[in-house]
Amino acid sequence: MDRWASTTGKSFQPSYPVLIPWLALLLMSWWWHSFADLDPALSRRLQREPHRYSRRARLLNLSDRMEVAAGRMSPSSFPWRDGDALQRALIRRPAPDQLWLADRGRVSL
């Protein structure tokens, strides 16, 4: 018999209906912070540009899909590409006339 049961005469049973809202709140907080630094207006302005690159390309593409689903943006013909695609674009000849780079935070030099 555990200490809780010996003092109250009841055994401890977790209340799952109470845990579910807390877990939902934790998940929503994580989701919010993942997208907090994204500016959807950036994707809307650049949706017709063919050379869009970011280290967070997957997240930007997901954000674009959410904007399309919400009706705030038409589908883009050109997805965001990652750093490897940028390296290939810089090596290729002729090089693109214009590149669009999206990033956030500090960059170590």
XYZ file of N, CA and C in Angstrom:
327
model
N 0.845 -1.174 0.000
C 0.000 0.000 0.000
C 0.898 1.247 0.000
N 0.617 2.189 -0.877
C 1.476 3.366 -0.932
C 1.089 4.376 0.154
N 1.867 5.425 0.272
C 1.668 6.402 1.342
C 0.313 7.101 1.193
N -0.058 7.450 -0.031
C -1.342 8.111 -0.294
C -2.502 7.243 0.200
N -2.448 5.994 -0.123
C -3.523 5.081 0.273
C -3.558 4.889 1.783
N -2.405 4.902 2.430
C -2.394 4.666 3.866
C -2.949 5.855 4.644
N -2.832 7.078 4.121
C -3.335 8.245 4.847
C -4.788 8.561 4.522
N -5.243 8.233 3.341
C -6.616 8.582 2.953
C -7.533 7.381 2.852
N -6.970 6.218 2.798
C -7.782 5.032 2.631
C -8.163 4.782 1.174
N -7.682 5.630 0.248
C -7.985 5.484 -1.183
C -6.670 5.310 -1.940
N -6.723 4.617 -3.025
C -5.530 4.533 -3.860
C -5.581 5.653 -4.895
N -4.395 6.145 -5.281
C -4.313 7.249 -6.250
C -4.577 6.732 -7.655
N -5.475 7.393 -8.355
C -5.769 7.072 -9.751
C -5.695 8.376 -10.530
N -4.834 8.450 -11.530
C -4.734 9.699 -12.297
C -6.045 9.989 -13.024
N -6.349 11.252 -13.131
C -7.577 11.671 -13.798
C -7.241 12.013 -15.257
N -7.494 11.091 -16.155
C -7.161 11.303 -17.561
C -7.937 12.445 -18.205
N -9.203 12.665 -17.861
C -9.890 13.826 -18.447
C -9.223 15.152 -18.088
N -8.520 15.216 -16.979
C -7.806 16.429 -16.601
C -6.495 16.535 -17.374
N -5.864 15.411 -17.656
C -4.589 15.417 -18.372
C -4.747 15.805 -19.843
N -5.846 15.456 -20.463
C -6.035 15.705 -21.891
C -5.973 17.196 -22.235
N -6.678 18.095 -21.503
C -6.537 19.523 -21.835
C -5.112 20.042 -21.651
N -4.411 19.541 -20.627
C -3.019 19.974 -20.425
C -2.132 19.536 -21.582
N -2.315 18.325 -22.051
C -1.535 17.852 -23.190
C -1.883 18.629 -24.451
N -3.160 18.942 -24.633
C -3.579 19.739 -25.792
C -2.956 21.128 -25.729
N -2.928 21.732 -24.550
C -2.313 23.048 -24.375
C -0.819 22.993 -24.677
N -0.153 21.959 -24.227
C 1.268 21.790 -24.509
C 1.513 21.656 -26.007
N 0.710 20.866 -26.683
C 0.845 20.688 -28.130
C 0.589 21.991 -28.873
N -0.447 22.723 -28.474
C -0.744 23.998 -29.142
C 0.376 24.999 -28.914
N 0.974 25.009 -27.740
C 2.086 25.913 -27.461
C 3.276 25.582 -28.356
N 3.579 24.313 -28.503
C 4.679 23.892 -29.375
C 4.392 24.295 -30.819
N 3.160 24.057 -31.274
C 2.776 24.384 -32.655
C 2.891 25.892 -32.878
N 2.412 26.688 -31.920
C 2.444 28.139 -32.052
C 3.884 28.636 -32.181
N 4.771 28.136 -31.328
C 6.155 28.602 -31.362
C 6.883 28.149 -32.627
N 6.452 27.078 -33.237
C 7.067 26.641 -34.486
C 6.803 27.636 -35.608
N 5.628 28.250 -35.616
C 5.236 29.159 -36.689
C 5.309 30.631 -36.290
N 5.689 30.935 -35.060
C 5.642 32.310 -34.569
C 6.524 33.259 -35.380
N 7.667 32.803 -35.840
C 8.591 33.685 -36.555
C 8.347 33.750 -38.051
N 7.390 32.997 -38.526
C 7.107 33.026 -39.967
C 6.221 34.213 -40.303
N 6.520 34.855 -41.400
C 5.698 35.958 -41.881
C 4.980 35.485 -43.136
N 3.681 35.173 -43.038
C 2.961 34.684 -44.218
C 2.965 35.681 -45.365
N 3.091 36.969 -45.044
C 3.121 37.983 -46.102
C 4.343 37.790 -46.998
N 5.421 37.269 -46.448
C 6.622 37.012 -47.245
C 6.316 36.021 -48.361
N 5.664 34.938 -48.026
C 5.315 33.941 -49.041
C 4.343 34.498 -50.063
N 3.407 35.323 -49.597
C 2.442 35.914 -50.543
C 3.138 36.836 -51.524
N 4.109 37.607 -51.050
C 4.834 38.526 -51.941
C 5.731 37.776 -52.918
N 6.279 36.656 -52.475
C 7.270 35.941 -53.291
C 6.721 34.695 -53.971
N 5.426 34.469 -53.969
C 4.889 33.213 -54.469
C 5.156 32.982 -55.951
N 5.400 33.999 -56.721
C 5.669 33.831 -58.151
C 7.167 33.810 -58.484
N 8.002 33.952 -57.453
C 9.454 33.937 -57.668
C 9.958 32.497 -57.727
N 10.729 32.161 -58.763
C 11.173 30.770 -58.921
C 12.323 30.349 -58.007
N 13.106 31.286 -57.502
C 14.312 30.931 -56.735
C 14.177 31.401 -55.289
N 13.431 30.620 -54.478
C 13.214 30.920 -53.056
C 13.912 29.840 -52.227
N 14.784 30.278 -51.306
C 15.578 29.327 -50.537
C 15.536 29.676 -49.051
N 15.612 28.638 -48.221
C 15.656 28.824 -46.777
C 16.162 27.551 -46.114
N 16.794 27.708 -44.945
C 17.173 26.525 -44.168
C 15.928 25.867 -43.591
N 14.835 26.611 -43.535
C 13.578 26.089 -42.998
C 12.555 25.918 -44.130
N 13.000 25.401 -45.254
C 12.139 25.276 -46.436
C 10.905 24.422 -46.159
N 11.081 23.357 -45.444
C 9.943 22.462 -45.168
C 8.856 23.187 -44.367
N 9.271 23.970 -43.383
C 8.327 24.722 -42.572
C 7.644 25.818 -43.398
N 8.400 26.496 -44.262
C 7.805 27.525 -45.112
C 6.822 26.921 -46.106
N 7.136 25.758 -46.644
C 6.203 25.097 -47.562
C 4.922 24.683 -46.834
N 5.057 24.218 -45.596
C 3.882 23.873 -44.801
C 3.054 25.123 -44.509
N 3.719 26.220 -44.187
C 3.021 27.479 -43.946
C 2.277 27.930 -45.203
N 2.910 27.780 -46.355
C 2.251 28.138 -47.619
C 0.996 27.298 -47.836
N 1.088 26.002 -47.543
C -0.085 25.132 -47.714
C -1.220 25.547 -46.787
N -0.872 25.970 -45.572
C -1.897 26.440 -44.640
C -2.530 27.738 -45.140
N -1.733 28.631 -45.701
C -2.262 29.878 -46.256
C -3.191 29.600 -47.437
N -2.822 28.648 -48.281
C -3.674 28.264 -49.418
C -4.985 27.680 -48.910
N -4.899 26.791 -47.904
C -6.105 26.165 -47.355
C -7.030 27.190 -46.707
N -6.458 28.253 -46.139
C -7.258 29.297 -45.505
C -7.809 30.293 -46.522
N -7.371 30.179 -47.771
C -7.863 31.075 -48.815
C -7.172 32.420 -48.854
N -6.055 32.565 -48.150
C -5.339 33.846 -48.129
C -4.269 33.937 -49.198
N -4.064 32.834 -49.922
C -2.990 32.798 -50.917
C -3.352 31.783 -51.990
N -3.011 32.083 -53.221
C -3.219 31.090 -54.274
C -2.019 30.140 -54.281
N -2.207 28.919 -54.766
C -1.084 27.959 -54.757
C 0.114 28.481 -55.555
N 1.289 28.300 -54.994
C 2.519 28.744 -55.644
C 3.026 27.666 -56.591
N 3.552 28.108 -57.703
C 4.141 27.171 -58.671
C 5.543 26.751 -58.252
N 6.149 27.535 -57.372
C 7.533 27.297 -56.993
C 7.643 27.096 -55.485
N 8.036 25.902 -55.029
C 8.171 25.671 -53.580
C 9.439 26.323 -53.040
N 9.472 26.493 -51.728
C 10.703 26.911 -51.072
C 11.685 25.754 -51.168
N 12.937 26.072 -51.355
C 13.975 25.036 -51.457
C 14.978 25.210 -50.325
N 15.708 24.128 -50.034
C 16.635 24.142 -48.903
C 18.041 24.581 -49.311
N 18.961 24.527 -48.353
C 20.342 24.956 -48.576
C 21.070 24.144 -49.635
N 20.786 22.842 -49.724
C 21.433 22.013 -50.749
C 21.021 22.468 -52.142
N 19.755 22.796 -52.304
C 19.278 23.283 -53.602
C 19.917 24.633 -53.926
N 20.140 25.457 -52.915
C 20.813 26.743 -53.131
C 22.236 26.515 -53.616
N 22.942 25.573 -53.011
C 24.314 25.271 -53.460
C 24.331 24.834 -54.918
N 23.387 23.977 -55.277
C 23.325 23.529 -56.685
C 23.006 24.683 -57.623
N 22.134 25.597 -57.193
C 21.778 26.740 -58.038
C 22.968 27.670 -58.231
N 23.805 27.803 -57.199
C 24.960 28.689 -57.313
C 26.067 28.096 -58.182
N 26.139 26.775 -58.253
C 27.146 26.105 -59.075
C 26.742 26.094 -60.545
N 25.446 25.971 -60.790
C 24.918 25.840 -62.148
C 25.198 27.109 -62.962
N 25.436 26.923 -64.221
C 25.639 28.041 -65.160
C 24.611 27.975 -66.251
N 23.976 29.030 -66.571
C 24.093 30.351 -65.960
C 23.386 30.380 -64.601
N 23.939 31.183 -63.716
C 23.358 31.322 -62.376
C 22.050 32.109 -62.465
N 21.142 31.899 -61.526
C 19.895 32.677 -61.527
C 20.187 34.172 -61.394
N 19.380 34.984 -62.041
C 19.554 36.437 -61.964
C 19.262 36.959 -60.561
N 18.301 36.338 -59.899
C 17.867 36.820 -58.599
C 17.544 35.639 -57.687
N 18.016 35.712 -56.441
C 17.728 34.694 -55.429
C 17.015 35.356 -54.259
N 16.072 34.635 -53.672
C 15.382 35.111 -52.484
C 15.726 34.178 -51.343
N 16.330 34.730 -50.285
C 16.758 33.934 -49.135
C 15.944 34.348 -47.917
N 15.383 33.369 -47.226
C 14.606 33.651 -46.012
C 15.263 32.925 -44.852
N 15.503 33.645 -43.771
C 16.100 33.050 -42.597
C 15.750 33.915 -41.396
N 16.089 33.417 -40.223
C 15.845 34.185 -39.017
C 16.953 33.911 -38.019
N 17.048 34.749 -37.026
C 18.018 34.534 -35.963
C 19.414 34.963 -36.338
N 20.343 34.620 -35.481
C 21.739 34.992 -35.694
C 22.401 34.018 -36.644
N 23.328 34.538 -37.403
C 24.128 33.719 -38.288
C 25.568 33.811 -37.825
N 26.194 32.693 -37.554
C 27.592 32.678 -37.130
C 28.494 32.747 -38.339
N 29.430 33.637 -38.283
C 30.392 33.780 -39.392
C 31.716 33.210 -39.035
